[in-house]
mmCIF file of C-alpha atoms in Angstrom:
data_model
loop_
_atom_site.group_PDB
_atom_site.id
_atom_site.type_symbol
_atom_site.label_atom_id
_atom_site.label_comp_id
_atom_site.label_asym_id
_atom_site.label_seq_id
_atom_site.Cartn_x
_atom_site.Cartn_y
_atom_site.Cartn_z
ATOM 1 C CA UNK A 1 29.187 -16.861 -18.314
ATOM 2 C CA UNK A 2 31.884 -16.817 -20.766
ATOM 3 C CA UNK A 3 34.947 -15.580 -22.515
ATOM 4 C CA UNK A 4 33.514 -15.456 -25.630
ATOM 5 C CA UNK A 5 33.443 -12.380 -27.645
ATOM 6 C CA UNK A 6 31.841 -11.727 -31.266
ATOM 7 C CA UNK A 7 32.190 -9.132 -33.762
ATOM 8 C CA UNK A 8 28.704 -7.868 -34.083
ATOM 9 C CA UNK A 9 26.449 -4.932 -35.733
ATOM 10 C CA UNK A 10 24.700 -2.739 -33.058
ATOM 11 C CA UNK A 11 21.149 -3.782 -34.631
ATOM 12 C CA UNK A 12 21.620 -7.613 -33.763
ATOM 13 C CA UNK A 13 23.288 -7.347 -30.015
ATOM 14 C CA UNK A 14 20.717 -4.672 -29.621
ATOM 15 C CA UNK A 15 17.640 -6.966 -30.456
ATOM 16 C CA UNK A 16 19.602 -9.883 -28.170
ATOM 17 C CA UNK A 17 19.918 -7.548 -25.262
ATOM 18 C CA UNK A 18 16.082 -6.048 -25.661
ATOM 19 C CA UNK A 19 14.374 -9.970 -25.333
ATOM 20 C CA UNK A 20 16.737 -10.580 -22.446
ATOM 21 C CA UNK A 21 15.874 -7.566 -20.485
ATOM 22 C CA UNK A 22 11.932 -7.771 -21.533
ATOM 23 C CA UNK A 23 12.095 -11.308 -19.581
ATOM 24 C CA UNK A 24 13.761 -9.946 -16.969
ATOM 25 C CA UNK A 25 10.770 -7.434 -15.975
ATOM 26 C CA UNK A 26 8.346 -9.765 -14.486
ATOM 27 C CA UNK A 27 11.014 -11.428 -12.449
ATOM 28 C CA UNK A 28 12.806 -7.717 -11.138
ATOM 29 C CA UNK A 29 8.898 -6.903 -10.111
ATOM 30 C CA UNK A 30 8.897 -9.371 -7.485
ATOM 31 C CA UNK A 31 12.986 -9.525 -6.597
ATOM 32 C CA UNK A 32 13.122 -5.462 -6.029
ATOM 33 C CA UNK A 33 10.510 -5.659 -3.586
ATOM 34 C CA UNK A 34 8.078 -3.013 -5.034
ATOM 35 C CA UNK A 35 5.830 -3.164 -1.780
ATOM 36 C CA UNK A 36 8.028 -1.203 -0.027
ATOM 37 C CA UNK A 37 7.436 1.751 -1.846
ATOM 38 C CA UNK A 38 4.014 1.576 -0.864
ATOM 39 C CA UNK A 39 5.427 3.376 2.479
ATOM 40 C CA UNK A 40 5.341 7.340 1.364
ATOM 41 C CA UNK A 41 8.498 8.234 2.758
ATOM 42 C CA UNK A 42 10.487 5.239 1.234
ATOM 43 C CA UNK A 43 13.216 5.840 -1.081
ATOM 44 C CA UNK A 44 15.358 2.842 -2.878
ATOM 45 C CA UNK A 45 18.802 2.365 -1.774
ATOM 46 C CA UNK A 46 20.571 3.058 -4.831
ATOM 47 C CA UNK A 47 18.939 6.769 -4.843
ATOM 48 C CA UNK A 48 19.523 7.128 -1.314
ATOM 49 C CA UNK A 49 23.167 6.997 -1.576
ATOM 50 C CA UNK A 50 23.454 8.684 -4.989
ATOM 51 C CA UNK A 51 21.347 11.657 -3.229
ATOM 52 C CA UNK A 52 24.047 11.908 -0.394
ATOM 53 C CA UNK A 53 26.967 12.399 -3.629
ATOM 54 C CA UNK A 54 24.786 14.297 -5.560
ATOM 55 C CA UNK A 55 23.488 17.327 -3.461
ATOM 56 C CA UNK A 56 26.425 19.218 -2.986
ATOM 57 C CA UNK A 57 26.961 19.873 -6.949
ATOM 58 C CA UNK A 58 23.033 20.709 -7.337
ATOM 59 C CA UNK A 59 21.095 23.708 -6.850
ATOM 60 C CA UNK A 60 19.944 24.499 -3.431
ATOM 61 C CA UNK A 61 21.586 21.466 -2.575
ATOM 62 C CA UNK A 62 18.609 19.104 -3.658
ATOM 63 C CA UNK A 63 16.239 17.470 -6.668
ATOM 64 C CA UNK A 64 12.935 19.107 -5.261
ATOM 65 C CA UNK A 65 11.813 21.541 -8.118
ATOM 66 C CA UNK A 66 14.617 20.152 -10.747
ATOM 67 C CA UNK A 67 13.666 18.388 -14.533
ATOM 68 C CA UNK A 68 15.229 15.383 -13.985
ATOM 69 C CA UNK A 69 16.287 12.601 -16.933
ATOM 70 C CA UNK A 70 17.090 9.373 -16.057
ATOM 71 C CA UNK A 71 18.113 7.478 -18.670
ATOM 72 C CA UNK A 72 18.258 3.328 -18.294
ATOM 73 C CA UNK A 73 15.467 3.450 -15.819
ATOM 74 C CA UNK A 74 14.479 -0.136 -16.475
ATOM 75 C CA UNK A 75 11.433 -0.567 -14.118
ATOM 76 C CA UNK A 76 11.323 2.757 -12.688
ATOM 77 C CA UNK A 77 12.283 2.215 -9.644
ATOM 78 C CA UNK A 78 14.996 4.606 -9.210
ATOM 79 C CA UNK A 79 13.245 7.077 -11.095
ATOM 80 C CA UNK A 80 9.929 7.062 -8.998
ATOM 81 C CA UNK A 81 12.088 7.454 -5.697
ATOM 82 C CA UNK A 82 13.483 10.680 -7.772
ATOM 83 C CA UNK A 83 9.936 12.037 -8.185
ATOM 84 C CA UNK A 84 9.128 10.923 -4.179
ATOM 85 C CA UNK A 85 12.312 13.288 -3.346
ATOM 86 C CA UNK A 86 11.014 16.444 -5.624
ATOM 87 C CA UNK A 87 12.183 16.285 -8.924
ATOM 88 C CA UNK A 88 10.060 16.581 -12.116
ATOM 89 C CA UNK A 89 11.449 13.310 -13.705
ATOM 90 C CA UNK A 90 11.337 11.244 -17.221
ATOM 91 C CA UNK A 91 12.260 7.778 -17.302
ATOM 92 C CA UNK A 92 14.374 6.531 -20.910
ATOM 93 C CA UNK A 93 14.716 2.678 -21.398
ATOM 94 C CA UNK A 94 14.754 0.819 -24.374
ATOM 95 C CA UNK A 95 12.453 -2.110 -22.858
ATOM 96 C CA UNK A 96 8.819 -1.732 -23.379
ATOM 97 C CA UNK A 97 7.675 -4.103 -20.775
ATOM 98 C CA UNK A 98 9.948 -2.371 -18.378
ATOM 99 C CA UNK A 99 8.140 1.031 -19.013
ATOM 100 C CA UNK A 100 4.551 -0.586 -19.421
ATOM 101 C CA UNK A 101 5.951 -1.403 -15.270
ATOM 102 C CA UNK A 102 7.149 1.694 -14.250
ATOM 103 C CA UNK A 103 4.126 3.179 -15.536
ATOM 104 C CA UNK A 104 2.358 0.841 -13.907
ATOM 105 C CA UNK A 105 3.720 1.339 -10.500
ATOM 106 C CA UNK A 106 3.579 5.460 -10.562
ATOM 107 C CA UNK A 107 0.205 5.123 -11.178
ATOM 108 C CA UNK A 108 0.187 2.858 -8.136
ATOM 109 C CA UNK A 109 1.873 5.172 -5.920
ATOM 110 C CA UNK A 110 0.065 8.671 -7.278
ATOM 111 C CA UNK A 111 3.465 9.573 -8.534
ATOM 112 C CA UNK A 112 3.822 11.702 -11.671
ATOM 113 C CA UNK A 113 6.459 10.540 -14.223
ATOM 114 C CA UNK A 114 6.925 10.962 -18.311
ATOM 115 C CA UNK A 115 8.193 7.544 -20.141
ATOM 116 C CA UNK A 116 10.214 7.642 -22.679
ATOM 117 C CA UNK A 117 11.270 4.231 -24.988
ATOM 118 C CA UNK A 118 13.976 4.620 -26.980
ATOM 119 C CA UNK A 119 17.796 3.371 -26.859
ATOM 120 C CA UNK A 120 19.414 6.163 -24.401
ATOM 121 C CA UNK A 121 21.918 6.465 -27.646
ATOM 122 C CA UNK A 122 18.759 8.055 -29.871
ATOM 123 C CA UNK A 123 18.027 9.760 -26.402
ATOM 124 C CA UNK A 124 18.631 13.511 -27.322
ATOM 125 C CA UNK A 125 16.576 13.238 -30.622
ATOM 126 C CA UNK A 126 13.415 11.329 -28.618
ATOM 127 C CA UNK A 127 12.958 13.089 -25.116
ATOM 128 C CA UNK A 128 11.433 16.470 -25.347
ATOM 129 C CA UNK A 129 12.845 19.068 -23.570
ATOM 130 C CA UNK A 130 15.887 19.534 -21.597
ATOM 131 C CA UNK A 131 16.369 19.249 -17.550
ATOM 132 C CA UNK A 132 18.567 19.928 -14.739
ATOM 133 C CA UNK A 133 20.169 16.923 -14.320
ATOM 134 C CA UNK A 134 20.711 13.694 -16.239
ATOM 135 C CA UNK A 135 20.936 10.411 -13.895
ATOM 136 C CA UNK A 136 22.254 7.337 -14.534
ATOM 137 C CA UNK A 137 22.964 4.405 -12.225
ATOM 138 C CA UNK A 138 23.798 1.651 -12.416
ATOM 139 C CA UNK A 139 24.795 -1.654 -14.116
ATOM 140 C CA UNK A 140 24.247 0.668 -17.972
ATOM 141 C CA UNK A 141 27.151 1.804 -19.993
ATOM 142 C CA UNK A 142 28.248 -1.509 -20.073
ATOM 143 C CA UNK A 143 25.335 -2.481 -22.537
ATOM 144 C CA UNK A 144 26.396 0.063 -25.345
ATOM 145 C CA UNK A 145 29.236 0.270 -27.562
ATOM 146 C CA UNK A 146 29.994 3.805 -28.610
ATOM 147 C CA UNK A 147 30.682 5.612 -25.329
ATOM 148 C CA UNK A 148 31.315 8.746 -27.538
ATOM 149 C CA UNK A 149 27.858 8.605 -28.416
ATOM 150 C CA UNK A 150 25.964 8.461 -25.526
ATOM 151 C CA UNK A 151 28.005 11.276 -24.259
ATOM 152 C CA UNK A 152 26.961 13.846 -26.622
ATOM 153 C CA UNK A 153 22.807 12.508 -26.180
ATOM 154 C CA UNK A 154 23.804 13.044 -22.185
ATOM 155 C CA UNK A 155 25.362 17.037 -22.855
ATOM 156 C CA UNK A 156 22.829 17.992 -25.913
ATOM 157 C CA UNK A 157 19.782 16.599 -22.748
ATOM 158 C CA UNK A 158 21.574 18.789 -20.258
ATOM 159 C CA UNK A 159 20.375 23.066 -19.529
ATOM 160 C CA UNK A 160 23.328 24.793 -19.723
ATOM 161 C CA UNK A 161 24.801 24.670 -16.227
ATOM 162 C CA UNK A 162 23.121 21.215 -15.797
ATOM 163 C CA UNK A 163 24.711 18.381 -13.773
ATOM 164 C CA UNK A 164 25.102 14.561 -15.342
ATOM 165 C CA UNK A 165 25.578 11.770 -12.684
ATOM 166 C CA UNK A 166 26.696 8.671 -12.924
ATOM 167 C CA UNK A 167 27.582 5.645 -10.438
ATOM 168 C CA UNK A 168 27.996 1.823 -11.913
ATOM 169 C CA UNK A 169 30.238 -1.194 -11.889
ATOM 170 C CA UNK A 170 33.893 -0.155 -12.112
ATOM 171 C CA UNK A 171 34.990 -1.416 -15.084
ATOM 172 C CA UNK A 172 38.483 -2.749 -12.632
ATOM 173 C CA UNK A 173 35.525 -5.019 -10.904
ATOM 174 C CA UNK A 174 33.987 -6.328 -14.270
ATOM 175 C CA UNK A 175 37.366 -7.632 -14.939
ATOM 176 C CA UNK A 176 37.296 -10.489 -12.588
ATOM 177 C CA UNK A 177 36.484 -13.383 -12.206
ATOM 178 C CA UNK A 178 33.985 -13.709 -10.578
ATOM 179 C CA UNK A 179 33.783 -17.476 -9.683
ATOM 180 C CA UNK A 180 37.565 -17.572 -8.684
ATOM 181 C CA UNK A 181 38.623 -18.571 -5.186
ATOM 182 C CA UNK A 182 39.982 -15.033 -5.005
ATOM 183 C CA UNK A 183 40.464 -11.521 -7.305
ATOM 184 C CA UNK A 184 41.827 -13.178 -10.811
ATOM 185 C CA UNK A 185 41.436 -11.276 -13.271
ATOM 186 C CA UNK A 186 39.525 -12.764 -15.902
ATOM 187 C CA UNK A 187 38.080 -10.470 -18.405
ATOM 188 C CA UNK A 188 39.158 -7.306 -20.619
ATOM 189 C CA UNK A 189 39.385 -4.213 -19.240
ATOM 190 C CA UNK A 190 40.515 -2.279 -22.085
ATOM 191 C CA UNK A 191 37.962 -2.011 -24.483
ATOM 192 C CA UNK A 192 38.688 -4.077 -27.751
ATOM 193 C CA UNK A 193 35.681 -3.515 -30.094
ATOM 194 C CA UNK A 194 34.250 -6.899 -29.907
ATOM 195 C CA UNK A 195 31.117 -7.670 -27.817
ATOM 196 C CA UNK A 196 31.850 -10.059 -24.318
ATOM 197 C CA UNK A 197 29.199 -12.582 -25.332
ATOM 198 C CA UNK A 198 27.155 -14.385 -21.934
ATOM 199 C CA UNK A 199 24.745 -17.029 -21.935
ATOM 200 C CA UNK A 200 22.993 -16.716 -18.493
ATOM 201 C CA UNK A 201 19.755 -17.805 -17.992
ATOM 202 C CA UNK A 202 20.247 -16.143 -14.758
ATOM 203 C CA UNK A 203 19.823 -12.089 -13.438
ATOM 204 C CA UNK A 204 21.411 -9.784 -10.962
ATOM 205 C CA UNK A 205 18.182 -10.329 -8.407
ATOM 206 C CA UNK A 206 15.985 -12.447 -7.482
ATOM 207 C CA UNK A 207 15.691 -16.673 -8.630
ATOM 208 C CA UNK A 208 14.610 -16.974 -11.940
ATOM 209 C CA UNK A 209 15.446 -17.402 -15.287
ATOM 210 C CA UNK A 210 15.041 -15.840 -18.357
ATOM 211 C CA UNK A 211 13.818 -17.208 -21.746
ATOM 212 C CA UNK A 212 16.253 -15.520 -23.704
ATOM 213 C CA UNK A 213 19.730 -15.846 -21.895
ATOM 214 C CA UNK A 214 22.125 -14.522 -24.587
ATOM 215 C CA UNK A 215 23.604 -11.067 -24.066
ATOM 216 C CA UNK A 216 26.313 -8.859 -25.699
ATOM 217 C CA UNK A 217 28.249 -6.012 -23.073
ATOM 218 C CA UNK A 218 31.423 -4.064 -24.225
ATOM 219 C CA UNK A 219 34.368 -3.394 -21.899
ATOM 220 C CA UNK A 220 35.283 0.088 -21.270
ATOM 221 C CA UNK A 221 37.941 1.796 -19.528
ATOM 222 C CA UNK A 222 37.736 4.351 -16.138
ATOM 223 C CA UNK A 223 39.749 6.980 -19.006
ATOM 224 C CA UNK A 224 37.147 6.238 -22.100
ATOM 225 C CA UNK A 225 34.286 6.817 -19.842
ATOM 226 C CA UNK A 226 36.072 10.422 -18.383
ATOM 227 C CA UNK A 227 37.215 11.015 -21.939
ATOM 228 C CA UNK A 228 33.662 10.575 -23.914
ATOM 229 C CA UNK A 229 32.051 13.126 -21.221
ATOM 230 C CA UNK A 230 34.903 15.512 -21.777
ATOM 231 C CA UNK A 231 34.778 15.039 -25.526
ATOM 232 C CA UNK A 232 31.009 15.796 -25.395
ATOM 233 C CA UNK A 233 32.103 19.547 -23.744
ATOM 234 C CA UNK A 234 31.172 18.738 -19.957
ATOM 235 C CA UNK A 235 33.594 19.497 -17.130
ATOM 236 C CA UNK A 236 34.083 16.502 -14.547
ATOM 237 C CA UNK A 237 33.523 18.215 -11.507
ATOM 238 C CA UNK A 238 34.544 14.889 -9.073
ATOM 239 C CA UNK A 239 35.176 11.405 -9.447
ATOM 240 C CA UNK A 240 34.459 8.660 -6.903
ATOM 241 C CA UNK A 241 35.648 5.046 -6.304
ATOM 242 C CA UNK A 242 33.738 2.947 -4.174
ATOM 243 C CA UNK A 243 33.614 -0.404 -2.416
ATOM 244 C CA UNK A 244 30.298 -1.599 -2.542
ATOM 245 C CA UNK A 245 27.945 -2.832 -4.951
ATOM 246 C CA UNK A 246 24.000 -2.557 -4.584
ATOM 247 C CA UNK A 247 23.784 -6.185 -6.532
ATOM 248 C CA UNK A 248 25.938 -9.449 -5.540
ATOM 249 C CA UNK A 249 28.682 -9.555 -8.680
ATOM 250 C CA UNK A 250 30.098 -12.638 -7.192
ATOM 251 C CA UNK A 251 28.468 -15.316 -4.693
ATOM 252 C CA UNK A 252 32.284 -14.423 -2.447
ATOM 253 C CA UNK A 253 30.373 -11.234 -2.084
ATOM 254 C CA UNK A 254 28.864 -10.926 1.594
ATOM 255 C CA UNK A 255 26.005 -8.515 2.594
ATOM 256 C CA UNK A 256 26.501 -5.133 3.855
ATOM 257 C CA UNK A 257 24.762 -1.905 4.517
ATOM 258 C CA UNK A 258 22.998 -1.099 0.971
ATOM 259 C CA UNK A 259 24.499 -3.620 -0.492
ATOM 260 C CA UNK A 260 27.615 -5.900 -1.407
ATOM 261 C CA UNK A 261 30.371 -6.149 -0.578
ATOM 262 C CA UNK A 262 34.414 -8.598 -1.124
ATOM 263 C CA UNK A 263 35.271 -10.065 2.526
ATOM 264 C CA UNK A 264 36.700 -7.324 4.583
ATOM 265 C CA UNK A 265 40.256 -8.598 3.949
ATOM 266 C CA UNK A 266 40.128 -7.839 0.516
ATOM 267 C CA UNK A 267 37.956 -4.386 0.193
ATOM 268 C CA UNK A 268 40.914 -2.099 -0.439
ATOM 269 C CA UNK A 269 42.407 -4.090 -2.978
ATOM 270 C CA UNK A 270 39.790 -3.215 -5.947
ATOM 271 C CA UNK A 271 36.915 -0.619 -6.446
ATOM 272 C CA UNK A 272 33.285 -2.150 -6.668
ATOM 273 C CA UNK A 273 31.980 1.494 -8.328
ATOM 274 C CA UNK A 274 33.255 4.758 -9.694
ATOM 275 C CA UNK A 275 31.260 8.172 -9.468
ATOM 276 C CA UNK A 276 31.002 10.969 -12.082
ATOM 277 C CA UNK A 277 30.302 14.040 -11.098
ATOM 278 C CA UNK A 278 30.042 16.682 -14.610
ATOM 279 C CA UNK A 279 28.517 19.477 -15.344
ATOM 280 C CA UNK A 280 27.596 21.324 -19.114
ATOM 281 C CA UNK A 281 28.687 24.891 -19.507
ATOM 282 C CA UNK A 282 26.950 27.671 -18.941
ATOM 283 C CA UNK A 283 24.734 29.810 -16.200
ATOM 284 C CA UNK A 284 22.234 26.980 -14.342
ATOM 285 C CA UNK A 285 18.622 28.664 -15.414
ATOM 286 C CA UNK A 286 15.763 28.470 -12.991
ATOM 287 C CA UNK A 287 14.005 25.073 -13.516
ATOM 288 C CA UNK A 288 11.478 25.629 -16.264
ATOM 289 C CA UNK A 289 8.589 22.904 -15.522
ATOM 290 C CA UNK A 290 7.637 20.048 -17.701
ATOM 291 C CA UNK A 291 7.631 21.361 -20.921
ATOM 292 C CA UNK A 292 4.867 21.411 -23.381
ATOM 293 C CA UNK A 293 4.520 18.305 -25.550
ATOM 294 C CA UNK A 294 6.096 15.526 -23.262
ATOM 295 C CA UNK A 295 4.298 12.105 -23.705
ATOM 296 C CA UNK A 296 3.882 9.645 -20.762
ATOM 297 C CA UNK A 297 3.763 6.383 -21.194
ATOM 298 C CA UNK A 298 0.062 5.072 -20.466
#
């Protein structure tokens, strides 16, 4: 990595970001261990925990029977687990090869699942329908610019009385350094307009390397991200700080239930996640089934 950051149009970083994460597919299908899916009852880590935060703000206190979007869904993973635990889902990503996967893989696993590809900040315009609840986690905001943006496609996917969830890297976290002997802060966290340009061949799992290692990610603050969601007309029902991180940020990290974690000395000193909790105005309607028209990626 670097500290170099570039002024740069939306269309460029964009097409930089796309041929880095179309490399990464074939190498996420072997890291993210897809076999164990192939057990019927198996659900992936990340939507295990973001079940156990979600449930109390959703109807009935579960997914089963709600339209579910999950926008970012790279290889599906997440997503799929979604459909496993009862929800009606459609997977958004901006990466053909990753949905030409997660296609791939429901078909594998007799799972039903709509796909999606567009950039989640054309979402509203290209998913059909609306849904229950909007999901998104984790390792995504940081990819996109306009925070304002994406949250009016989030509120204008949402039902009235719809929830929006979100769990990623604290922006605190993505502020360190993450080679240092200890927490130094390293990079912004304020937000400053320009890109935070990398050149790592590298990804968040498994060994290899990528083809096309240049990437562009913009910092944001805890109060833009709160503020965009409010600013799109949604009420934050809870927010959530966390100290673990289902990916190793820095090789310090050591291993811990579902994930990462600092050494045990220094866990209380920074957050490894935050939580959003929101919900769109309005009376929550009885789930209304796929609606007619949806397209699923063959």
């Amino acid at each position: 990595m670097s500290d170099s950051r570039a002024e740069i149009d939306w269309d460029s970083a964009r097409a930089s970001n796309l041929a880095n994460w179309e490399d990464r597919v074939p190498l996420h299908e072997e890291a993210y261990g897809l076999s164990a899916l192939d057990d019927p009852n198996h659900l992936t880590s990340v939507v295990r925990t973001d079940l156990s935060a979600m449930v109390p703000y959703l109807p009935n206190g579960t997914v089963s029977g709600l339209d579910v979007c999950h926008l970012q869904c790279h290889i599906g993973t997440d997503t799929l687990s979604l459909a496993r635990a009862g929800a009606r889902v459609t997977g958004v990503d901006f990466s053909p090869a990753a949905l030409a996967s997660a296609a791939n893989l429901a078909a594998r696993l007799g799972l039903d699942a709509t796909w999606v590809e567009t950039d989640v900040l054309e979402a509203r315009a290209a998913v059909v329908g609306s849904f229950d609840l909007v999901y998104t986690s984790i390792g995504t905001i940081n990819w996109l610019p306009d925070l304002d943006r994406w949250a009016v496609q989030v509120a204008g996917l949402l039902r009235p009385g719809g929830t929006f969830y979100i769990r990623d890297g604290h922006p605190a976290l993505y502020a360190i350094d993450e080679h240092a002997d200890g927490l130094q802060l390293r990079y912004p966290y304020f937000g400053t307009g320009q890109a935070q340009v990398w050149d790592d061949a590298t990804t968040y799992a498994g060994d290899g390397t990528v083809a096309h290692s240049r990437t562009y990610e913009w910092a944001h603050p805890l109060s833009a991200i709160i503020n965009s969601l409010i600013g799109a007309g949604l009420q934050i029902l809870r927010l959530d700080e966390g100290r673990t991180l289902p990916w190793k940020f820095a090789p310090r990290m050591v291993e811990v239930p579902d994930g990462f974690a600092w050494p045990e000395a220094e866990r209380d000193r920074v957050p490894c996640t935050y939580t959003v909790i929101a919900r769109k105005p309005g009376e929550q309607a009885e789930p209304a089934g796929p609606p007619e028209g949806t397209r699923t990626t063959p």
